[in-house]
XYZ file of C-alpha atoms in Angstrom:
72
model
C 109.932 94.350 58.744
C 106.507 92.828 58.097
C 103.465 94.964 58.794
C 100.886 94.066 61.419
C 98.447 92.775 58.827
C 101.153 90.562 57.286
C 101.881 89.054 60.699
C 98.181 88.472 61.370
C 97.673 86.844 57.973
C 100.742 84.653 58.483
C 99.330 83.390 61.804
C 95.953 82.643 60.233
C 97.650 80.725 57.425
C 99.842 78.748 59.855
C 96.743 77.884 61.903
C 94.842 77.073 58.679
C 92.113 79.506 59.788
C 90.275 80.189 56.529
C 87.283 81.584 58.406
C 89.427 84.150 60.175
C 90.977 85.244 56.887
C 87.554 85.495 55.259
C 86.237 87.601 58.145
C 89.304 89.838 57.965
C 88.724 90.247 54.214
C 85.040 91.074 54.608
C 85.839 93.661 57.260
C 88.419 95.387 55.083
C 86.059 95.293 52.084
C 83.278 96.925 54.161
C 85.718 99.612 55.292
C 86.759 100.286 51.698
C 83.152 100.565 50.503
C 82.283 102.863 53.391
C 85.237 105.179 52.792
C 84.666 105.260 49.027
C 81.054 106.353 49.559
C 82.015 109.356 51.717
C 82.698 112.829 50.475
C 84.051 116.055 51.904
C 87.517 114.706 52.674
C 90.269 113.045 50.689
C 90.188 109.401 51.807
C 92.671 108.232 49.174
C 95.423 107.417 51.703
C 93.310 105.162 53.977
C 91.621 103.595 50.945
C 95.042 102.827 49.469
C 96.139 101.257 52.764
C 92.994 99.146 52.937
C 93.486 98.055 49.319
C 97.035 96.944 50.198
C 95.727 95.017 53.191
C 93.107 93.312 51.008
C 95.876 92.247 48.612
C 97.878 90.796 51.530
C 94.809 88.890 52.778
C 94.121 87.583 49.264
C 97.715 86.354 49.060
C 97.250 84.619 52.421
C 94.084 82.918 51.179
C 95.962 81.762 48.084
C 98.801 80.373 50.234
C 96.297 78.556 52.405
C 94.567 77.115 49.358
C 97.910 76.011 47.875
C 98.959 74.346 51.152
C 95.658 72.518 51.443
C 95.798 71.264 47.871
C 99.345 69.914 48.325
C 98.394 68.230 51.624
C 95.707 66.142 49.934
């Protein structure tokens, strides 16, 4: 079963919404930077989850780029 982020990315790709994907990516990157800068608690689990989500978003951006290049 696909995760929520996978479903969201799939919708953005189907709608050809590059801006939405870029905003989603920037948000996750800011979260990762913020969590990595904190101390006093082990944030490795949420950081790992965010890193996985970033990889899914990057794959979506690649799919969108590939679809746009074949459409031209």
